[in-house]
Amino acid sequence: MDNTKEILQILAHDFPNAKSELVFGSPFELLVAVILSAQCTDKRVNTVTPQLFAAANTPQAMADLPIEQIEEIIKPCGFYHSKAQYIKQSAQDIVQRYGGQVPRELQQLQTLKGVGRKTANVVYAVAFGGQAIAVDTHVFRVSNRLGIAHANNVLDTEKQLMAAIPPEQWADSHHYILLHGRYVCKAQRPLCGECSVRNLCKYYAENNKNDVRQ
Ligand code: SF4
């Protein structure tokens, strides 16, 4: 049975103000913050970006900033060599190909140097109000545990979610599923006992066959 609609209705109720927890003031700042958020918490990213954006918060300024300075500032976010490269590459690409303005189209965002598919989808949805489903570690884990997706990689998960969810709900659904993963359906120890969608969850059904609670 397809429980997707019911699950999303319940999660929408759980997270009525669902939105990105990254702090940003422009599409470019969001793009940089999402690059930094890989393997790092949004909270930590938010402690680093004020200093980074004080030094450079436009593609041109970031393209001009020495990479060593970027690395020094973003060190607390981890993987700072590669993240600094991605930030620098994306800034240079935006300057060279898009006149210093972050492109608004998903396909253009997805071809920016240094920008992965997840980052492009988040920027398209959050900064420009487009409909996309960014599959990060939380969305991947939760949607497959719930049974909305049945995939072993993020791209297939994204495709299956897009097939299961009406397009006008893609961006909101991404936030609901992500926040559920961050606060309830945690990676190591999911809080199934407190979970509002427990009775609709494939993982829960498979691991609690004798639990008759409703
Ligand atoms: S029941 Fe457990 S595994 Fe299923 S969504 Fe809830 S927390 Fe995650």
Tab-separated table of C-alpha atoms and ligand atoms in Angstrom:
chain	number	residue	atom	x	y	z
A	1	MET	CA	0.000	0.000	0.000
A	2	ASP	CA	1.296	3.471	-0.832
A	3	ASN	CA	1.381	5.516	2.373
A	4	THR	CA	3.236	8.487	0.922
A	5	LYS	CA	0.365	10.956	1.008
A	6	GLU	CA	-0.588	10.132	4.580
A	7	ILE	CA	3.028	10.206	5.785
A	8	LEU	CA	3.607	13.641	4.268
A	9	GLN	CA	0.377	14.996	5.748
A	10	ILE	CA	1.495	13.912	9.223
A	11	LEU	CA	5.030	15.292	8.785
A	12	ALA	CA	3.595	18.576	7.484
A	13	HIS	CA	1.635	18.779	10.721
A	14	ASP	CA	4.781	17.964	12.776
A	15	PHE	CA	6.863	20.653	11.026
A	16	PRO	CA	4.434	23.455	10.107
A	17	ASN	CA	7.235	25.992	9.614
A	18	ALA	CA	9.602	23.678	7.794
A	19	LYS	CA	12.374	25.576	6.049
A	20	SER	CA	16.132	25.545	5.694
A	21	GLU	CA	17.994	26.055	8.971
A	22	LEU	CA	20.971	27.573	7.160
A	23	VAL	CA	21.368	31.337	7.591
A	24	PHE	CA	21.850	33.200	4.310
A	25	GLY	CA	21.091	36.559	2.748
A	26	SER	CA	21.322	35.833	-0.982
A	27	PRO	CA	21.268	32.878	-3.408
A	28	PHE	CA	25.077	32.899	-3.496
A	29	GLU	CA	25.348	32.831	0.291
A	30	LEU	CA	22.925	29.885	0.325
A	31	LEU	CA	24.943	28.079	-2.334
A	32	VAL	CA	28.121	28.479	-0.255
A	33	ALA	CA	26.361	27.424	2.948
A	34	VAL	CA	25.008	24.257	1.292
A	35	ILE	CA	28.487	23.354	0.011
A	36	LEU	CA	29.766	23.764	3.581
A	37	SER	CA	26.945	21.660	5.034
A	38	ALA	CA	28.190	18.387	3.504
A	39	GLN	CA	29.169	16.078	6.393
A	40	CYS	CA	28.593	18.998	8.784
A	41	THR	CA	25.656	20.308	10.809
A	42	ASP	CA	23.757	23.419	9.762
A	43	LYS	CA	24.456	24.847	13.227
A	44	ARG	CA	28.191	24.668	12.685
A	45	VAL	CA	27.906	26.101	9.188
A	46	ASN	CA	25.992	29.047	10.670
A	47	THR	CA	28.872	29.767	13.058
A	48	VAL	CA	31.356	29.957	10.176
A	49	THR	CA	29.484	31.810	7.432
A	50	PRO	CA	29.296	35.257	9.118
A	51	GLN	CA	33.091	35.530	9.002
A	52	LEU	CA	33.280	34.114	5.479
A	53	PHE	CA	30.568	36.408	4.121
A	54	ALA	CA	32.164	39.410	5.833
A	55	ALA	CA	35.259	38.640	3.758
A	56	ALA	CA	33.337	37.856	0.539
A	57	ASN	CA	29.615	37.403	-0.102
A	58	THR	CA	29.405	37.810	-3.875
A	59	PRO	CA	30.719	35.495	-6.591
A	60	GLN	CA	33.213	38.142	-7.732
A	61	ALA	CA	34.523	38.812	-4.215
A	62	MET	CA	34.764	35.064	-3.496
A	63	ALA	CA	36.570	34.470	-6.793
A	64	ASP	CA	39.094	37.123	-5.728
A	65	LEU	CA	39.555	35.820	-2.160
A	66	PRO	CA	42.746	33.749	-1.698
A	67	ILE	CA	41.840	30.086	-1.275
A	68	GLU	CA	44.044	29.871	1.827
A	69	GLN	CA	41.844	32.496	3.485
A	70	ILE	CA	38.695	30.557	2.598
A	71	GLU	CA	40.244	27.372	4.007
A	72	GLU	CA	41.248	29.055	7.248
A	73	ILE	CA	37.746	30.386	7.873
A	74	ILE	CA	35.829	27.215	6.959
A	75	LYS	CA	38.150	24.770	8.734
A	76	PRO	CA	35.596	23.952	11.510
A	77	CYS	CA	33.219	22.540	8.858
A	78	GLY	CA	35.624	19.741	7.893
A	79	PHE	CA	36.866	18.701	4.433
A	80	TYR	CA	38.013	22.282	4.112
A	81	HIS	CA	40.465	21.743	1.218
A	82	SER	CA	37.832	20.364	-1.113
A	83	LYS	CA	35.038	22.625	0.158
A	84	ALA	CA	37.225	25.712	-0.398
A	85	GLN	CA	37.911	24.501	-3.938
A	86	TYR	CA	34.221	23.963	-4.647
A	87	ILE	CA	33.351	27.406	-3.300
A	88	LYS	CA	36.090	29.050	-5.342
A	89	GLN	CA	35.268	27.091	-8.525
A	90	SER	CA	31.563	27.865	-8.309
A	91	ALA	CA	32.251	31.580	-7.739
A	92	GLN	CA	34.604	31.710	-10.731
A	93	ASP	CA	32.145	29.800	-12.923
A	94	ILE	CA	29.275	32.131	-11.962
A	95	VAL	CA	31.440	35.148	-12.787
A	96	GLN	CA	32.688	33.729	-16.082
A	97	ARG	CA	29.483	32.185	-17.444
A	98	TYR	CA	26.671	34.082	-15.721
A	99	GLY	CA	27.976	37.630	-15.248
A	100	GLY	CA	28.347	37.223	-11.498
A	101	GLN	CA	24.674	36.276	-10.888
A	102	VAL	CA	23.685	32.839	-9.608
A	103	PRO	CA	21.605	31.292	-12.423
A	104	ARG	CA	17.945	30.641	-11.620
A	105	GLU	CA	17.420	27.564	-13.785
A	106	LEU	CA	17.925	24.093	-12.338
A	107	GLN	CA	19.855	22.787	-15.332
A	108	GLN	CA	22.269	25.732	-15.187
A	109	LEU	CA	22.736	25.317	-11.444
A	110	GLN	CA	23.425	21.617	-11.891
A	111	THR	CA	26.251	22.310	-14.353
A	112	LEU	CA	28.083	24.868	-12.195
A	113	LYS	CA	31.605	23.790	-11.343
A	114	GLY	CA	31.961	22.757	-7.710
A	115	VAL	CA	28.191	22.417	-7.303
A	116	GLY	CA	26.715	18.963	-6.810
A	117	ARG	CA	23.179	17.940	-7.652
A	118	LYS	CA	21.969	18.250	-4.051
A	119	THR	CA	23.336	21.788	-3.710
A	120	ALA	CA	21.779	22.813	-7.036
A	121	ASN	CA	18.411	21.409	-6.002
A	122	VAL	CA	18.480	23.204	-2.628
A	123	VAL	CA	19.399	26.552	-4.206
A	124	TYR	CA	16.724	26.148	-6.889
A	125	ALA	CA	14.042	25.310	-4.325
A	126	VAL	CA	15.010	27.517	-1.383
A	127	ALA	CA	16.462	30.603	-3.074
A	128	PHE	CA	14.311	30.682	-6.200
A	129	GLY	CA	11.094	28.972	-5.116
A	130	GLY	CA	11.446	26.116	-7.612
A	131	GLN	CA	10.253	22.567	-7.083
A	132	ALA	CA	13.035	20.043	-6.541
A	133	ILE	CA	13.861	17.318	-4.044
A	134	ALA	CA	17.384	17.557	-2.699
A	135	VAL	CA	18.427	14.168	-1.369
A	136	ASP	CA	20.944	14.536	1.422
A	137	THR	CA	21.908	11.888	3.963
A	138	HIS	CA	18.729	12.467	6.022
A	139	VAL	CA	16.328	12.393	3.069
A	140	PHE	CA	18.040	9.288	1.680
A	141	ARG	CA	17.869	7.415	4.971
A	142	VAL	CA	14.348	8.424	6.026
A	143	SER	CA	12.582	7.999	2.701
A	144	ASN	CA	14.041	4.512	2.296
A	145	ARG	CA	13.231	3.522	5.870
A	146	LEU	CA	9.670	4.740	5.454
A	147	GLY	CA	9.330	2.909	2.159
A	148	ILE	CA	8.551	5.990	0.071
A	149	ALA	CA	11.702	5.060	-1.842
A	150	HIS	CA	13.423	1.708	-2.364
A	151	ALA	CA	16.860	2.678	-3.581
A	152	ASN	CA	20.501	2.237	-2.679
A	153	ASN	CA	21.756	5.572	-4.025
A	154	VAL	CA	20.713	9.224	-3.842
A	155	LEU	CA	19.914	9.680	-7.530
A	156	ASP	CA	17.468	6.771	-7.646
A	157	THR	CA	15.979	7.958	-4.357
A	158	GLU	CA	15.426	11.419	-5.861
A	159	LYS	CA	13.754	9.919	-8.953
A	160	GLN	CA	11.497	7.671	-6.871
A	161	LEU	CA	10.479	10.532	-4.580
A	162	MET	CA	9.679	12.690	-7.612
A	163	ALA	CA	7.490	9.880	-8.935
A	164	ALA	CA	5.731	9.341	-5.600
A	165	ILE	CA	5.106	12.992	-4.626
A	166	PRO	CA	3.110	15.569	-6.629
A	167	PRO	CA	5.494	18.156	-8.171
A	168	GLU	CA	3.951	21.095	-6.315
A	169	GLN	CA	4.925	19.384	-3.023
A	170	TRP	CA	8.530	18.498	-3.833
A	171	ALA	CA	10.252	21.393	-2.064
A	172	ASP	CA	8.118	21.240	1.099
A	173	SER	CA	8.353	17.450	1.245
A	174	HIS	CA	12.142	17.687	1.150
A	175	HIS	CA	12.058	19.854	4.295
A	176	TYR	CA	9.562	17.614	6.132
A	177	ILE	CA	11.570	14.452	5.467
A	178	LEU	CA	14.898	16.116	6.240
A	179	LEU	CA	13.718	17.567	9.564
A	180	HIS	CA	12.128	14.249	10.541
A	181	GLY	CA	15.519	12.640	9.926
A	182	ARG	CA	17.427	15.285	11.836
A	183	TYR	CA	15.235	15.214	14.955
A	184	VAL	CA	13.405	11.849	15.046
A	185	CYS	CA	14.548	9.257	12.526
A	186	LYS	CA	18.209	9.600	13.484
A	187	ALA	CA	20.880	7.598	11.729
A	188	GLN	CA	22.188	5.465	14.595
A	189	ARG	CA	19.186	5.324	16.908
A	190	PRO	CA	15.887	6.291	15.305
A	191	LEU	CA	13.378	7.440	17.937
A	192	CYS	CA	10.677	5.054	16.720
A	193	GLY	CA	8.836	5.162	20.052
A	194	GLU	CA	8.215	8.907	19.563
A	195	CYS	CA	7.609	8.759	15.830
A	196	SER	CA	4.307	10.054	14.478
A	197	VAL	CA	4.516	7.955	11.299
A	198	ARG	CA	5.538	4.720	13.017
A	199	ASN	CA	2.427	2.848	11.927
A	200	LEU	CA	3.106	3.699	8.282
A	201	CYS	CA	6.825	2.918	8.328
A	202	LYS	CA	8.301	-0.041	6.465
A	203	TYR	CA	11.405	-0.179	8.677
A	204	TYR	CA	9.304	-0.141	11.837
A	205	ALA	CA	6.995	-2.872	10.550
A	206	GLU	CA	9.943	-5.065	9.624
A	207	ASN	CA	11.703	-4.587	12.957
A	208	ASN	CA	8.703	-4.703	15.309
A	209	LYS	CA	6.572	-7.517	13.989
A	210	ASN	CA	5.160	-8.313	17.458
A	211	ASP	CA	4.335	-4.708	18.444
A	212	VAL	CA	0.534	-4.285	18.261
A	213	ARG	CA	0.433	-0.672	19.491
A	214	GLN	CA	-1.624	1.751	17.402
B	1	SF4	S1	9.295	4.514	12.846
B	1	SF4	FE1	11.472	4.700	13.281
B	1	SF4	S2	12.495	4.167	11.372
B	1	SF4	FE2	10.346	4.636	10.862
B	1	SF4	S3	10.346	6.806	10.317
B	1	SF4	FE3	9.853	6.659	12.481
B	1	SF4	S4	11.815	6.899	13.541
B	1	SF4	FE4	12.259	6.389	11.393
